[in-house]
Structures are given as C-alpha cells and as structure tokens.
Amino acid sequence: MRGDKPYPRWNTNILSKTPPNQHRRSPGNRTLTVLPQFPLEDIYITLFTERRIYDRDGNESYEPIEHRVKATHVEMLDALRLALDEGAVNLKSFGNRYGLTPPDLNGLVLALTGMEATTFRMAWQMRRVDELLRYTDLTIEEVARRSGVGTGSNLFYACQRDFHCSPSERRDAIREWNDVGRFR
C-alpha cells in the first residue's frame, strides 16, 4: 500500500471539483424550441378504467373512463405509450424493434413530446406513482412494482429526486379526503 490511503488509484478529489449537477448523468439536457406536439398530460394513459360517480341520492356507482387509450396516430409513439402502460420498458429493445438506435429514439421522442426518451419514461412512471399513491392504499412496494419503478428502494430514490420527499410523504401531500376508491 502506498502512503496512508487504502486505495491509491481512487481520486476522491474528482467529486469535489466536479459541479454537483455533473456527478451523475442527468437525462433531458436537450430542449425543443417549439411547443411539443404531444405533451405527456395529453397522451398519458391512466391505469384506471372506471371513475366513481354519485347520483342525486348520494348513491355511488362507477362509469367507464372514455378515451382512456386515445391514439396519437404516430405508430411508434402509440406503441411506446402502450409499452409504458403495461409496465417497465427497455428503451433500447423498444428502439431495436423499429430499427432505431438509442440516439434516434431519443430524437424522435424529444421531437414529439419535448422530452428525451429516458426523461419521458421517468415522467410517465412518476405520473403513475402519483396515481397509485393518491387513489389507492397499495403498499409502497406494490406502487413501485405497478408503476414500473421496480422496488421500494428505487421508488424512494425516485421520489427524493423528483419531489424531495419519501413516497409516504408524497402520498400524504397529494391525497385528498375522498380520493381512495375514486377510480378503479
């Protein structure tokens, strides 16, 4: 061992000299100069199929959510939306099915949605996380699994990254008194 450092080749000063936003890769560093044709809020597919309604007497029932999977008429974007709706999607494999390299897929998704493919996938997953946290009593592990984030640990870090709080704190912040069961 050279000197008093246990790992002589590990340069611990690199992180202190690197700006904090460059410590790890951050997707989405390109932006459109025009409004996106398909913003996420317009093309997101909710996981719920029915919404709760009340009649005049206060009796509750559920009605189907219409146009849940409304087509954009862009074949690859619709296929990506359906893949994301079904769960986690590997963007490289998805692009390969259409003969697209990862940069090509990023460019296509950026041009259509205003976000690079990885950023779009993460935004989709976090929107799904919000739906599950707000409208269900699922465990954090189950929310992570159903949203495509993976594990409870992954969900914790994703919530810290995007919302600066834990999943439980996020649930408390966004849930209103009558939300559980509003959709199914």
JSON list of N, CA and C in Angstrom, two decimals, residues 71-115:
[
{"chain": "A", "resi": 71, "resn": "ALA", "atom": "N", "xyz": [-55.66, 7.28, -29.49]},
{"chain": "A", "resi": 71, "resn": "ALA", "atom": "CA", "xyz": [-54.49, 7.17, -30.36]},
{"chain": "A", "resi": 71, "resn": "ALA", "atom": "C", "xyz": [-53.94, 8.54, -30.75]},
{"chain": "A", "resi": 72, "resn": "THR", "atom": "N", "xyz": [-52.63, 8.61, -30.89]},
{"chain": "A", "resi": 72, "resn": "THR", "atom": "CA", "xyz": [-51.98, 9.82, -31.41]},
{"chain": "A", "resi": 72, "resn": "THR", "atom": "C", "xyz": [-51.82, 9.73, -32.92]},
{"chain": "A", "resi": 73, "resn": "HIS", "atom": "N", "xyz": [-51.97, 8.53, -33.48]},
{"chain": "A", "resi": 73, "resn": "HIS", "atom": "CA", "xyz": [-51.79, 8.23, -34.90]},
{"chain": "A", "resi": 73, "resn": "HIS", "atom": "C", "xyz": [-50.33, 8.33, -35.33]},
{"chain": "A", "resi": 74, "resn": "VAL", "atom": "N", "xyz": [-49.42, 8.27, -34.34]},
{"chain": "A", "resi": 74, "resn": "VAL", "atom": "CA", "xyz": [-48.00, 8.11, -34.61]},
{"chain": "A", "resi": 74, "resn": "VAL", "atom": "C", "xyz": [-47.67, 6.72, -34.08]},
{"chain": "A", "resi": 75, "resn": "GLU", "atom": "N", "xyz": [-47.46, 5.78, -35.00]},
{"chain": "A", "resi": 75, "resn": "GLU", "atom": "CA", "xyz": [-47.38, 4.36, -34.64]},
{"chain": "A", "resi": 75, "resn": "GLU", "atom": "C", "xyz": [-46.37, 4.08, -33.52]},
{"chain": "A", "resi": 76, "resn": "MET", "atom": "N", "xyz": [-45.15, 4.60, -33.64]},
{"chain": "A", "resi": 76, "resn": "MET", "atom": "CA", "xyz": [-44.13, 4.31, -32.63]},
{"chain": "A", "resi": 76, "resn": "MET", "atom": "C", "xyz": [-44.46, 4.96, -31.30]},
{"chain": "A", "resi": 77, "resn": "LEU", "atom": "N", "xyz": [-45.01, 6.15, -31.31]},
{"chain": "A", "resi": 77, "resn": "LEU", "atom": "CA", "xyz": [-45.38, 6.81, -30.06]},
{"chain": "A", "resi": 77, "resn": "LEU", "atom": "C", "xyz": [-46.52, 6.05, -29.38]},
{"chain": "A", "resi": 78, "resn": "ASP", "atom": "N", "xyz": [-47.50, 5.61, -30.15]},
{"chain": "A", "resi": 78, "resn": "ASP", "atom": "CA", "xyz": [-48.59, 4.82, -29.57]},
{"chain": "A", "resi": 78, "resn": "ASP", "atom": "C", "xyz": [-48.07, 3.50, -29.02]},
{"chain": "A", "resi": 79, "resn": "ALA", "atom": "N", "xyz": [-47.13, 2.87, -29.72]},
{"chain": "A", "resi": 79, "resn": "ALA", "atom": "CA", "xyz": [-46.55, 1.61, -29.24]},
{"chain": "A", "resi": 79, "resn": "ALA", "atom": "C", "xyz": [-45.76, 1.85, -27.95]},
{"chain": "A", "resi": 80, "resn": "LEU", "atom": "N", "xyz": [-45.03, 2.95, -27.88]},
{"chain": "A", "resi": 80, "resn": "LEU", "atom": "CA", "xyz": [-44.28, 3.28, -26.67]},
{"chain": "A", "resi": 80, "resn": "LEU", "atom": "C", "xyz": [-45.23, 3.53, -25.51]},
{"chain": "A", "resi": 81, "resn": "ARG", "atom": "N", "xyz": [-46.30, 4.26, -25.76]},
{"chain": "A", "resi": 81, "resn": "ARG", "atom": "CA", "xyz": [-47.30, 4.52, -24.71]},
{"chain": "A", "resi": 81, "resn": "ARG", "atom": "C", "xyz": [-47.89, 3.22, -24.19]},
{"chain": "A", "resi": 82, "resn": "LEU", "atom": "N", "xyz": [-48.24, 2.31, -25.09]},
{"chain": "A", "resi": 82, "resn": "LEU", "atom": "CA", "xyz": [-48.82, 1.03, -24.67]},
{"chain": "A", "resi": 82, "resn": "LEU", "atom": "C", "xyz": [-47.80, 0.20, -23.90]},
{"chain": "A", "resi": 83, "resn": "ALA", "atom": "N", "xyz": [-46.54, 0.23, -24.33]},
{"chain": "A", "resi": 83, "resn": "ALA", "atom": "CA", "xyz": [-45.49, -0.50, -23.61]},
{"chain": "A", "resi": 83, "resn": "ALA", "atom": "C", "xyz": [-45.31, 0.08, -22.21]},
{"chain": "A", "resi": 84, "resn": "LEU", "atom": "N", "xyz": [-45.31, 1.40, -22.09]},
{"chain": "A", "resi": 84, "resn": "LEU", "atom": "CA", "xyz": [-45.19, 2.02, -20.78]},
{"chain": "A", "resi": 84, "resn": "LEU", "atom": "C", "xyz": [-46.41, 1.73, -19.92]},
{"chain": "A", "resi": 85, "resn": "ASP", "atom": "N", "xyz": [-47.57, 1.67, -20.53]},
{"chain": "A", "resi": 85, "resn": "ASP", "atom": "CA", "xyz": [-48.80, 1.37, -19.79]},
{"chain": "A", "resi": 85, "resn": "ASP", "atom": "C", "xyz": [-48.77, -0.05, -19.22]},
{"chain": "A", "resi": 86, "resn": "GLU", "atom": "N", "xyz": [-48.12, -0.96, -19.92]},
{"chain": "A", "resi": 86, "resn": "GLU", "atom": "CA", "xyz": [-48.05, -2.35, -19.46]},
{"chain": "A", "resi": 86, "resn": "GLU", "atom": "C", "xyz": [-47.00, -2.56, -18.39]},
{"chain": "A", "resi": 87, "resn": "GLY", "atom": "N", "xyz": [-46.11, -1.62, -18.17]},
{"chain": "A", "resi": 87, "resn": "GLY", "atom": "CA", "xyz": [-45.07, -1.76, -17.16]},
{"chain": "A", "resi": 87, "resn": "GLY", "atom": "C", "xyz": [-43.75, -1.23, -17.67]},
{"chain": "A", "resi": 88, "resn": "ALA", "atom": "N", "xyz": [-42.70, -1.68, -17.02]},
{"chain": "A", "resi": 88, "resn": "ALA", "atom": "CA", "xyz": [-41.37, -1.20, -17.38]},
{"chain": "A", "resi": 88, "resn": "ALA", "atom": "C", "xyz": [-41.04, -1.56, -18.83]},
{"chain": "A", "resi": 89, "resn": "VAL", "atom": "N", "xyz": [-40.38, -0.65, -19.51]},
{"chain": "A", "resi": 89, "resn": "VAL", "atom": "CA", "xyz": [-39.99, -0.87, -20.90]},
{"chain": "A", "resi": 89, "resn": "VAL", "atom": "C", "xyz": [-38.50, -0.60, -21.03]},
{"chain": "A", "resi": 90, "resn": "ASN", "atom": "N", "xyz": [-37.82, -1.47, -21.75]},
{"chain": "A", "resi": 90, "resn": "ASN", "atom": "CA", "xyz": [-36.42, -1.27, -22.05]},
{"chain": "A", "resi": 90, "resn": "ASN", "atom": "C", "xyz": [-36.36, -0.45, -23.34]},
{"chain": "A", "resi": 91, "resn": "LEU", "atom": "N", "xyz": [-35.90, 0.78, -23.24]},
{"chain": "A", "resi": 91, "resn": "LEU", "atom": "CA", "xyz": [-35.93, 1.69, -24.38]},
{"chain": "A", "resi": 91, "resn": "LEU", "atom": "C", "xyz": [-35.04, 1.22, -25.53]},
{"chain": "A", "resi": 92, "resn": "LYS", "atom": "N", "xyz": [-33.90, 0.60, -25.20]},
{"chain": "A", "resi": 92, "resn": "LYS", "atom": "CA", "xyz": [-33.01, 0.12, -26.26]},
{"chain": "A", "resi": 92, "resn": "LYS", "atom": "C", "xyz": [-33.69, -0.99, -27.05]},
{"chain": "A", "resi": 93, "resn": "SER", "atom": "N", "xyz": [-34.31, -1.95, -26.35]},
{"chain": "A", "resi": 93, "resn": "SER", "atom": "CA", "xyz": [-35.02, -3.04, -27.04]},
{"chain": "A", "resi": 93, "resn": "SER", "atom": "C", "xyz": [-36.20, -2.50, -27.84]},
{"chain": "A", "resi": 94, "resn": "PHE", "atom": "N", "xyz": [-36.90, -1.53, -27.27]},
{"chain": "A", "resi": 94, "resn": "PHE", "atom": "CA", "xyz": [-38.03, -0.93, -27.97]},
{"chain": "A", "resi": 94, "resn": "PHE", "atom": "C", "xyz": [-37.56, -0.29, -29.27]},
{"chain": "A", "resi": 95, "resn": "GLY", "atom": "N", "xyz": [-36.49, 0.49, -29.21]},
{"chain": "A", "resi": 95, "resn": "GLY", "atom": "CA", "xyz": [-35.96, 1.13, -30.41]},
{"chain": "A", "resi": 95, "resn": "GLY", "atom": "C", "xyz": [-35.49, 0.11, -31.44]},
{"chain": "A", "resi": 96, "resn": "ASN", "atom": "N", "xyz": [-34.86, -0.97, -30.97]},
{"chain": "A", "resi": 96, "resn": "ASN", "atom": "CA", "xyz": [-34.38, -2.01, -31.89]},
{"chain": "A", "resi": 96, "resn": "ASN", "atom": "C", "xyz": [-35.51, -2.62, -32.70]},
{"chain": "A", "resi": 97, "resn": "ARG", "atom": "N", "xyz": [-36.69, -2.75, -32.10]},
{"chain": "A", "resi": 97, "resn": "ARG", "atom": "CA", "xyz": [-37.84, -3.32, -32.84]},
{"chain": "A", "resi": 97, "resn": "ARG", "atom": "C", "xyz": [-38.20, -2.48, -34.05]},
{"chain": "A", "resi": 98, "resn": "TYR", "atom": "N", "xyz": [-37.88, -1.20, -34.00]},
{"chain": "A", "resi": 98, "resn": "TYR", "atom": "CA", "xyz": [-38.20, -0.29, -35.10]},
{"chain": "A", "resi": 98, "resn": "TYR", "atom": "C", "xyz": [-36.96, 0.11, -35.90]},
{"chain": "A", "resi": 99, "resn": "GLY", "atom": "N", "xyz": [-35.82, -0.52, -35.59]},
{"chain": "A", "resi": 99, "resn": "GLY", "atom": "CA", "xyz": [-34.59, -0.20, -36.30]},
{"chain": "A", "resi": 99, "resn": "GLY", "atom": "C", "xyz": [-33.99, 1.13, -35.89]},
{"chain": "A", "resi": 100, "resn": "LEU", "atom": "N", "xyz": [-34.28, 1.57, -34.67]},
{"chain": "A", "resi": 100, "resn": "LEU", "atom": "CA", "xyz": [-33.77, 2.85, -34.18]},
{"chain": "A", "resi": 100, "resn": "LEU", "atom": "C", "xyz": [-32.66, 2.63, -33.16]},
{"chain": "A", "resi": 101, "resn": "THR", "atom": "N", "xyz": [-31.62, 3.41, -33.26]},
{"chain": "A", "resi": 101, "resn": "THR", "atom": "CA", "xyz": [-30.58, 3.41, -32.23]},
{"chain": "A", "resi": 101, "resn": "THR", "atom": "C", "xyz": [-31.10, 4.24, -31.06]},
{"chain": "A", "resi": 102, "resn": "PRO", "atom": "N", "xyz": [-30.49, 4.11, -29.88]},
{"chain": "A", "resi": 102, "resn": "PRO", "atom": "CA", "xyz": [-30.93, 4.96, -28.76]},
{"chain": "A", "resi": 102, "resn": "PRO", "atom": "C", "xyz": [-30.94, 6.45, -29.07]},
{"chain": "A", "resi": 103, "resn": "PRO", "atom": "N", "xyz": [-29.91, 7.00, -29.77]},
{"chain": "A", "resi": 103, "resn": "PRO", "atom": "CA", "xyz": [-29.99, 8.43, -30.12]},
{"chain": "A", "resi": 103, "resn": "PRO", "atom": "C", "xyz": [-31.16, 8.75, -31.06]},
{"chain": "A", "resi": 104, "resn": "ASP", "atom": "N", "xyz": [-31.45, 7.82, -31.99]},
{"chain": "A", "resi": 104, "resn": "ASP", "atom": "CA", "xyz": [-32.59, 8.04, -32.89]},
{"chain": "A", "resi": 104, "resn": "ASP", "atom": "C", "xyz": [-33.90, 8.07, -32.10]},
{"chain": "A", "resi": 105, "resn": "LEU", "atom": "N", "xyz": [-34.07, 7.11, -31.19]},
{"chain": "A", "resi": 105, "resn": "LEU", "atom": "CA", "xyz": [-35.29, 7.07, -30.37]},
{"chain": "A", "resi": 105, "resn": "LEU", "atom": "C", "xyz": [-35.40, 8.31, -29.51]},
{"chain": "A", "resi": 106, "resn": "ASN", "atom": "N", "xyz": [-34.27, 8.74, -28.93]},
{"chain": "A", "resi": 106, "resn": "ASN", "atom": "CA", "xyz": [-34.27, 9.97, -28.13]},
{"chain": "A", "resi": 106, "resn": "ASN", "atom": "C", "xyz": [-34.74, 11.15, -28.96]},
{"chain": "A", "resi": 107, "resn": "GLY", "atom": "N", "xyz": [-34.21, 11.26, -30.18]},
{"chain": "A", "resi": 107, "resn": "GLY", "atom": "CA", "xyz": [-34.60, 12.37, -31.05]},
{"chain": "A", "resi": 107, "resn": "GLY", "atom": "C", "xyz": [-36.07, 12.34, -31.41]},
{"chain": "A", "resi": 108, "resn": "LEU", "atom": "N", "xyz": [-36.58, 11.15, -31.71]},
{"chain": "A", "resi": 108, "resn": "LEU", "atom": "CA", "xyz": [-37.99, 11.02, -32.07]},
{"chain": "A", "resi": 108, "resn": "LEU", "atom": "C", "xyz": [-38.88, 11.42, -30.89]},
{"chain": "A", "resi": 109, "resn": "VAL", "atom": "N", "xyz": [-38.59, 10.85, -29.72]},
{"chain": "A", "resi": 109, "resn": "VAL", "atom": "CA", "xyz": [-39.42, 11.15, -28.55]},
{"chain": "A", "resi": 109, "resn": "VAL", "atom": "C", "xyz": [-39.29, 12.62, -28.16]},
{"chain": "A", "resi": 110, "resn": "LEU", "atom": "N", "xyz": [-38.08, 13.17, -28.27]},
{"chain": "A", "resi": 110, "resn": "LEU", "atom": "CA", "xyz": [-37.89, 14.59, -27.98]},
{"chain": "A", "resi": 110, "resn": "LEU", "atom": "C", "xyz": [-38.71, 15.45, -28.93]},
{"chain": "A", "resi": 111, "resn": "ALA", "atom": "N", "xyz": [-38.67, 15.14, -30.22]},
{"chain": "A", "resi": 111, "resn": "ALA", "atom": "CA", "xyz": [-39.41, 15.93, -31.21]},
{"chain": "A", "resi": 111, "resn": "ALA", "atom": "C", "xyz": [-40.91, 15.89, -30.97]},
{"chain": "A", "resi": 112, "resn": "LEU", "atom": "N", "xyz": [-41.42, 14.74, -30.53]},
{"chain": "A", "resi": 112, "resn": "LEU", "atom": "CA", "xyz": [-42.86, 14.59, -30.35]},
{"chain": "A", "resi": 112, "resn": "LEU", "atom": "C", "xyz": [-43.36, 15.08, -28.99]},
{"chain": "A", "resi": 113, "resn": "THR", "atom": "N", "xyz": [-42.57, 14.83, -27.93]},
{"chain": "A", "resi": 113, "resn": "THR", "atom": "CA", "xyz": [-43.06, 15.10, -26.57]},
{"chain": "A", "resi": 113, "resn": "THR", "atom": "C", "xyz": [-42.34, 16.24, -25.86]},
{"chain": "A", "resi": 114, "resn": "GLY", "atom": "N", "xyz": [-41.20, 16.66, -26.39]},
{"chain": "A", "resi": 114, "resn": "GLY", "atom": "CA", "xyz": [-40.43, 17.70, -25.71]},
{"chain": "A", "resi": 114, "resn": "GLY", "atom": "C", "xyz": [-39.50, 17.15, -24.66]},
{"chain": "A", "resi": 115, "resn": "MET", "atom": "N", "xyz": [-39.45, 15.82, -24.52]},
{"chain": "A", "resi": 115, "resn": "MET", "atom": "CA", "xyz": [-38.56, 15.17, -23.54]},
{"chain": "A", "resi": 115, "resn": "MET", "atom": "C", "xyz": [-37.79, 14.06, -24.23]}
]
